[in-house]
Amino acid sequence: MNQIVPVPVQIEIPPFDSLESVEIDPVELESHHVVGFSSRDIRSRPFNLLRSQLSKRIAARGARLIGLTSATPAAGKSFISLNLSAALSRLPDRSVYLFDFDLRRGSLAEAFGLQADYGLADFLVGRTDSLASFGRRIGESNLALFPCYPEPGINSAELLVGKRFDDLIAAMRRLPEDAIVLCDLPP
């Protein structure tokens, strides 16, 4: 008897320029306190300083994957993730990938006013194999967002230690040298 053995699929993050570009309403950004895109906004200054410090450390260590977490929910990690990624996206020689791994309380899509059929939780459970089905390039910026849409009953701890997550991290490590990956993690 012949058995059909599934062929493992190597996960690939879609090329930056191939992602669907979405224009974001400035009023939507303002309502979620996303100020990092505007160097003229005085509120973006702390994120510009953080961007400079982080860029130096990334260069010194050769690191490209950065995780942001907090001890408790509602501590501001998504606010930092949004604004830091926006500030980093203003660097002309960098591509910034922002992944929302807070699978139960993801808020990055809402901050950008995005809705989609799939998100990172769907990808991690295998409902979709295509990161391009929900990854979006933010306007003409150097920022790509891979959002999740909150699923309160999801087993996020199991998904974030699973094989598919490991394969996704490996795909992040294969991105070009100019890429910076920020991961908004659960508390």
PDB file of C-alpha atoms in Angstrom:
ATOM      1  CA  MET A   1       0.000   0.000   0.000  1.00  0.00           C
ATOM      2  CA  ASN A   2       1.369   3.397  -1.005  1.00  0.00           C
ATOM      3  CA  GLN A   3       1.142   6.171   1.517  1.00  0.00           C
ATOM      4  CA  ILE A   4       0.988   9.779   0.524  1.00  0.00           C
ATOM      5  CA  VAL A   5       3.513  11.712   2.530  1.00  0.00           C
ATOM      6  CA  PRO A   6       3.031  15.475   2.528  1.00  0.00           C
ATOM      7  CA  VAL A   7       5.995  17.370   1.197  1.00  0.00           C
ATOM      8  CA  PRO A   8       7.189  19.956   3.695  1.00  0.00           C
ATOM      9  CA  VAL A   9       6.753  23.454   2.347  1.00  0.00           C
ATOM     10  CA  GLN A  10       9.579  25.875   2.961  1.00  0.00           C
ATOM     11  CA  ILE A  11       8.058  29.094   4.196  1.00  0.00           C
ATOM     12  CA  GLU A  12       9.105  32.187   2.293  1.00  0.00           C
ATOM     13  CA  ILE A  13       8.322  35.759   3.186  1.00  0.00           C
ATOM     14  CA  PRO A  14       7.088  37.469   0.034  1.00  0.00           C
ATOM     15  CA  PRO A  15       9.442  40.007  -1.564  1.00  0.00           C
ATOM     16  CA  PHE A  16       8.812  43.435  -0.109  1.00  0.00           C
ATOM     17  CA  ASP A  17       7.802  45.014  -3.409  1.00  0.00           C
ATOM     18  CA  SER A  18       5.361  42.206  -4.211  1.00  0.00           C
ATOM     19  CA  LEU A  19       3.106  42.901  -1.208  1.00  0.00           C
ATOM     20  CA  GLU A  20      -0.147  44.713  -1.776  1.00  0.00           C
ATOM     21  CA  SER A  21       0.270  48.372  -0.857  1.00  0.00           C
ATOM     22  CA  VAL A  22      -2.427  50.036   1.250  1.00  0.00           C
ATOM     23  CA  GLU A  23      -2.844  53.732   1.852  1.00  0.00           C
ATOM     24  CA  ILE A  24      -3.466  54.575   5.482  1.00  0.00           C
ATOM     25  CA  ASP A  25      -5.720  57.408   6.532  1.00  0.00           C
ATOM     26  CA  PRO A  26      -3.685  59.943   8.573  1.00  0.00           C
ATOM     27  CA  VAL A  27      -6.702  60.435  10.845  1.00  0.00           C
ATOM     28  CA  GLU A  28      -6.674  56.684  11.596  1.00  0.00           C
ATOM     29  CA  LEU A  29      -2.974  56.863  12.487  1.00  0.00           C
ATOM     30  CA  GLU A  30      -3.525  59.926  14.676  1.00  0.00           C
ATOM     31  CA  SER A  31      -6.400  58.233  16.516  1.00  0.00           C
ATOM     32  CA  HIS A  32      -4.036  55.386  17.446  1.00  0.00           C
ATOM     33  CA  HIS A  33      -1.141  57.727  18.298  1.00  0.00           C
ATOM     34  CA  VAL A  34       1.045  56.495  15.440  1.00  0.00           C
ATOM     35  CA  VAL A  35       3.463  59.418  15.053  1.00  0.00           C
ATOM     36  CA  GLY A  36       6.644  57.652  13.915  1.00  0.00           C
ATOM     37  CA  PHE A  37       6.084  58.315  10.212  1.00  0.00           C
ATOM     38  CA  SER A  38       6.403  62.080  10.654  1.00  0.00           C
ATOM     39  CA  SER A  39       9.808  63.494  11.548  1.00  0.00           C
ATOM     40  CA  ARG A  40       8.161  66.913  11.922  1.00  0.00           C
ATOM     41  CA  ASP A  41       5.910  65.745  14.740  1.00  0.00           C
ATOM     42  CA  ILE A  42       7.663  66.476  18.052  1.00  0.00           C
ATOM     43  CA  ARG A  43       6.063  63.324  19.510  1.00  0.00           C
ATOM     44  CA  SER A  44       8.141  61.221  17.083  1.00  0.00           C
ATOM     45  CA  ARG A  45      11.443  62.402  18.601  1.00  0.00           C
ATOM     46  CA  PRO A  46      11.748  59.595  21.196  1.00  0.00           C
ATOM     47  CA  PHE A  47      11.191  57.024  18.432  1.00  0.00           C
ATOM     48  CA  ASN A  48      13.798  58.688  16.231  1.00  0.00           C
ATOM     49  CA  LEU A  49      16.300  58.488  19.100  1.00  0.00           C
ATOM     50  CA  LEU A  50      15.362  54.857  19.750  1.00  0.00           C
ATOM     51  CA  ARG A  51      15.721  54.156  16.002  1.00  0.00           C
ATOM     52  CA  SER A  52      19.248  55.604  16.044  1.00  0.00           C
ATOM     53  CA  GLN A  53      20.322  53.576  19.069  1.00  0.00           C
ATOM     54  CA  LEU A  54      18.755  50.407  17.725  1.00  0.00           C
ATOM     55  CA  SER A  55      20.297  50.871  14.270  1.00  0.00           C
ATOM     56  CA  LYS A  56      23.753  51.146  15.833  1.00  0.00           C
ATOM     57  CA  ARG A  57      23.261  47.998  17.910  1.00  0.00           C
ATOM     58  CA  ILE A  58      21.866  46.074  14.955  1.00  0.00           C
ATOM     59  CA  ALA A  59      24.911  47.018  12.888  1.00  0.00           C
ATOM     60  CA  ALA A  60      27.341  46.134  15.683  1.00  0.00           C
ATOM     61  CA  ARG A  61      25.782  42.736  16.406  1.00  0.00           C
ATOM     62  CA  GLY A  62      24.586  41.774  12.950  1.00  0.00           C
ATOM     63  CA  ALA A  63      21.117  41.244  14.423  1.00  0.00           C
ATOM     64  CA  ARG A  64      17.958  41.771  12.422  1.00  0.00           C
ATOM     65  CA  LEU A  65      15.161  40.173  14.437  1.00  0.00           C
ATOM     66  CA  ILE A  66      13.802  42.153  17.354  1.00  0.00           C
ATOM     67  CA  GLY A  67      11.063  41.043  19.724  1.00  0.00           C
ATOM     68  CA  LEU A  68       9.020  43.463  21.785  1.00  0.00           C
ATOM     69  CA  THR A  69       7.072  42.200  24.769  1.00  0.00           C
ATOM     70  CA  SER A  70       5.751  43.380  28.121  1.00  0.00           C
ATOM     71  CA  ALA A  71       5.063  41.940  31.538  1.00  0.00           C
ATOM     72  CA  THR A  72       1.336  42.609  31.316  1.00  0.00           C
ATOM     73  CA  PRO A  73      -1.287  43.458  28.699  1.00  0.00           C
ATOM     74  CA  ALA A  74      -1.944  47.142  27.938  1.00  0.00           C
ATOM     75  CA  ALA A  75       1.596  48.191  28.909  1.00  0.00           C
ATOM     76  CA  GLY A  76       2.323  49.929  25.585  1.00  0.00           C
ATOM     77  CA  LYS A  77       4.371  47.389  23.617  1.00  0.00           C
ATOM     78  CA  SER A  78       2.179  47.659  20.511  1.00  0.00           C
ATOM     79  CA  PHE A  79       2.390  51.453  20.690  1.00  0.00           C
ATOM     80  CA  ILE A  80       6.190  51.136  20.773  1.00  0.00           C
ATOM     81  CA  SER A  81       6.157  48.518  17.975  1.00  0.00           C
ATOM     82  CA  LEU A  82       4.025  50.719  15.729  1.00  0.00           C
ATOM     83  CA  ASN A  83       6.012  53.892  16.226  1.00  0.00           C
ATOM     84  CA  LEU A  84       9.448  52.278  16.210  1.00  0.00           C
ATOM     85  CA  SER A  85       8.666  50.407  12.980  1.00  0.00           C
ATOM     86  CA  ALA A  86       7.330  53.632  11.439  1.00  0.00           C
ATOM     87  CA  ALA A  87      10.498  55.497  12.441  1.00  0.00           C
ATOM     88  CA  LEU A  88      12.714  52.684  11.126  1.00  0.00           C
ATOM     89  CA  SER A  89      10.774  52.657   7.852  1.00  0.00           C
ATOM     90  CA  ARG A  90      11.979  56.196   7.167  1.00  0.00           C
ATOM     91  CA  LEU A  91      15.533  54.891   6.760  1.00  0.00           C
ATOM     92  CA  PRO A  92      16.086  54.834   2.990  1.00  0.00           C
ATOM     93  CA  ASP A  93      18.277  51.739   2.883  1.00  0.00           C
ATOM     94  CA  ARG A  94      16.139  49.447   5.070  1.00  0.00           C
ATOM     95  CA  SER A  95      13.050  47.297   4.656  1.00  0.00           C
ATOM     96  CA  VAL A  96      11.081  46.903   7.872  1.00  0.00           C
ATOM     97  CA  TYR A  97       8.819  43.910   8.507  1.00  0.00           C
ATOM     98  CA  LEU A  98       6.395  44.136  11.437  1.00  0.00           C
ATOM     99  CA  PHE A  99       4.752  40.905  12.632  1.00  0.00           C
ATOM    100  CA  ASP A 100       1.888  40.953  15.147  1.00  0.00           C
ATOM    101  CA  PHE A 101       2.295  37.765  17.184  1.00  0.00           C
ATOM    102  CA  ASP A 102      -0.042  38.894  19.980  1.00  0.00           C
ATOM    103  CA  LEU A 103      -2.543  36.353  18.674  1.00  0.00           C
ATOM    104  CA  ARG A 104      -5.185  36.867  21.357  1.00  0.00           C
ATOM    105  CA  ARG A 105      -5.096  40.662  21.520  1.00  0.00           C
ATOM    106  CA  GLY A 106      -3.505  41.763  18.242  1.00  0.00           C
ATOM    107  CA  SER A 107      -4.036  45.458  17.662  1.00  0.00           C
ATOM    108  CA  LEU A 108      -1.687  46.483  14.849  1.00  0.00           C
ATOM    109  CA  ALA A 109      -4.244  45.880  12.076  1.00  0.00           C
ATOM    110  CA  GLU A 110      -6.746  48.060  13.904  1.00  0.00           C
ATOM    111  CA  ALA A 111      -4.201  50.855  14.301  1.00  0.00           C
ATOM    112  CA  PHE A 112      -3.743  50.910  10.519  1.00  0.00           C
ATOM    113  CA  GLY A 113      -7.468  50.431   9.839  1.00  0.00           C
ATOM    114  CA  LEU A 114      -6.891  47.091   8.089  1.00  0.00           C
ATOM    115  CA  GLN A 115      -9.260  44.165   7.701  1.00  0.00           C
ATOM    116  CA  ALA A 116      -8.591  40.872   5.945  1.00  0.00           C
ATOM    117  CA  ASP A 117      -9.818  37.301   5.751  1.00  0.00           C
ATOM    118  CA  TYR A 118      -6.555  35.932   7.126  1.00  0.00           C
ATOM    119  CA  GLY A 119      -3.860  36.933   9.591  1.00  0.00           C
ATOM    120  CA  LEU A 120      -0.865  35.434  11.378  1.00  0.00           C
ATOM    121  CA  ALA A 121      -2.971  33.166  13.589  1.00  0.00           C
ATOM    122  CA  ASP A 122      -4.577  31.687  10.459  1.00  0.00           C
ATOM    123  CA  PHE A 123      -1.125  31.150   8.990  1.00  0.00           C
ATOM    124  CA  LEU A 124       0.226  29.476  12.130  1.00  0.00           C
ATOM    125  CA  VAL A 125      -2.733  27.074  12.394  1.00  0.00           C
ATOM    126  CA  GLY A 126      -2.503  26.274   8.666  1.00  0.00           C
ATOM    127  CA  ARG A 127      -5.690  27.933   7.358  1.00  0.00           C
ATOM    128  CA  THR A 128      -3.527  29.707   4.792  1.00  0.00           C
ATOM    129  CA  ASP A 129      -0.059  29.003   3.477  1.00  0.00           C
ATOM    130  CA  SER A 130       0.360  32.425   1.926  1.00  0.00           C
ATOM    131  CA  LEU A 131       1.853  35.277   3.912  1.00  0.00           C
ATOM    132  CA  ALA A 132       1.064  37.459   0.884  1.00  0.00           C
ATOM    133  CA  SER A 133      -2.661  36.861   1.477  1.00  0.00           C
ATOM    134  CA  PHE A 134      -2.573  39.200   4.470  1.00  0.00           C
ATOM    135  CA  GLY A 135       0.837  40.943   4.482  1.00  0.00           C
ATOM    136  CA  ARG A 136       0.548  44.580   3.434  1.00  0.00           C
ATOM    137  CA  ARG A 137       3.043  47.249   2.494  1.00  0.00           C
ATOM    138  CA  ILE A 138       2.098  50.508   4.169  1.00  0.00           C
ATOM    139  CA  GLY A 139       1.745  53.133   1.426  1.00  0.00           C
ATOM    140  CA  GLU A 140       5.039  54.060  -0.181  1.00  0.00           C
ATOM    141  CA  SER A 141       6.940  53.511   3.068  1.00  0.00           C
ATOM    142  CA  ASN A 142       9.556  50.854   3.705  1.00  0.00           C
ATOM    143  CA  LEU A 143       7.211  49.125   6.171  1.00  0.00           C
ATOM    144  CA  ALA A 144       5.431  45.811   5.629  1.00  0.00           C
ATOM    145  CA  LEU A 145       2.874  44.649   8.185  1.00  0.00           C
ATOM    146  CA  PHE A 146       1.835  41.062   8.830  1.00  0.00           C
ATOM    147  CA  PRO A 147      -1.145  41.531  11.150  1.00  0.00           C
ATOM    148  CA  CYS A 148      -3.211  39.170  13.187  1.00  0.00           C
ATOM    149  CA  TYR A 149      -6.845  39.512  14.035  1.00  0.00           C
ATOM    150  CA  PRO A 150      -7.613  38.714  17.667  1.00  0.00           C
ATOM    151  CA  GLU A 151      -8.839  35.208  18.435  1.00  0.00           C
ATOM    152  CA  PRO A 152      -9.547  35.124  22.184  1.00  0.00           C
ATOM    153  CA  GLY A 153      -9.730  31.315  22.511  1.00  0.00           C
ATOM    154  CA  ILE A 154      -6.642  30.514  20.441  1.00  0.00           C
ATOM    155  CA  ASN A 155      -3.819  28.463  21.956  1.00  0.00           C
ATOM    156  CA  SER A 156      -1.161  31.063  21.261  1.00  0.00           C
ATOM    157  CA  ALA A 157       1.514  29.495  23.468  1.00  0.00           C
ATOM    158  CA  GLU A 158       1.340  26.240  21.506  1.00  0.00           C
ATOM    159  CA  LEU A 159       1.414  28.047  18.151  1.00  0.00           C
ATOM    160  CA  LEU A 160       4.438  30.126  19.133  1.00  0.00           C
ATOM    161  CA  VAL A 161       6.496  27.036  19.946  1.00  0.00           C
ATOM    162  CA  GLY A 162       5.296  24.977  17.002  1.00  0.00           C
ATOM    163  CA  LYS A 163       7.101  23.873  13.847  1.00  0.00           C
ATOM    164  CA  ARG A 164       5.328  26.397  11.627  1.00  0.00           C
ATOM    165  CA  PHE A 165       6.492  29.254  13.865  1.00  0.00           C
ATOM    166  CA  ASP A 166      10.055  27.885  13.800  1.00  0.00           C
ATOM    167  CA  ASP A 167       9.893  27.746   9.994  1.00  0.00           C
ATOM    168  CA  LEU A 168       8.619  31.325   9.882  1.00  0.00           C
ATOM    169  CA  ILE A 169      11.515  32.509  12.064  1.00  0.00           C
ATOM    170  CA  ALA A 170      13.917  30.681   9.728  1.00  0.00           C
ATOM    171  CA  ALA A 171      12.315  32.520   6.784  1.00  0.00           C
ATOM    172  CA  MET A 172      12.823  35.834   8.614  1.00  0.00           C
ATOM    173  CA  ARG A 173      16.513  34.997   8.998  1.00  0.00           C
ATOM    174  CA  ARG A 174      16.764  34.404   5.235  1.00  0.00           C
ATOM    175  CA  LEU A 175      15.517  37.908   4.409  1.00  0.00           C
ATOM    176  CA  PRO A 176      18.020  40.218   2.698  1.00  0.00           C
ATOM    177  CA  GLU A 177      20.672  41.910   4.819  1.00  0.00           C
ATOM    178  CA  ASP A 178      18.871  45.278   4.641  1.00  0.00           C
ATOM    179  CA  ALA A 179      15.773  43.885   6.401  1.00  0.00           C
ATOM    180  CA  ILE A 180      14.812  44.593   9.993  1.00  0.00           C
ATOM    181  CA  VAL A 181      12.108  42.404  11.523  1.00  0.00           C
ATOM    182  CA  LEU A 182      10.114  43.599  14.526  1.00  0.00           C
ATOM    183  CA  CYS A 183       7.902  41.083  16.307  1.00  0.00           C
ATOM    184  CA  ASP A 184       5.132  42.379  18.551  1.00  0.00           C
ATOM    185  CA  LEU A 185       4.937  39.451  20.977  1.00  0.00           C
ATOM    186  CA  PRO A 186       2.322  38.551  23.585  1.00  0.00           C
ATOM    187  CA  PRO A 187       2.866  39.755  27.137  1.00  0.00           C
TER     188      PRO A 187
END
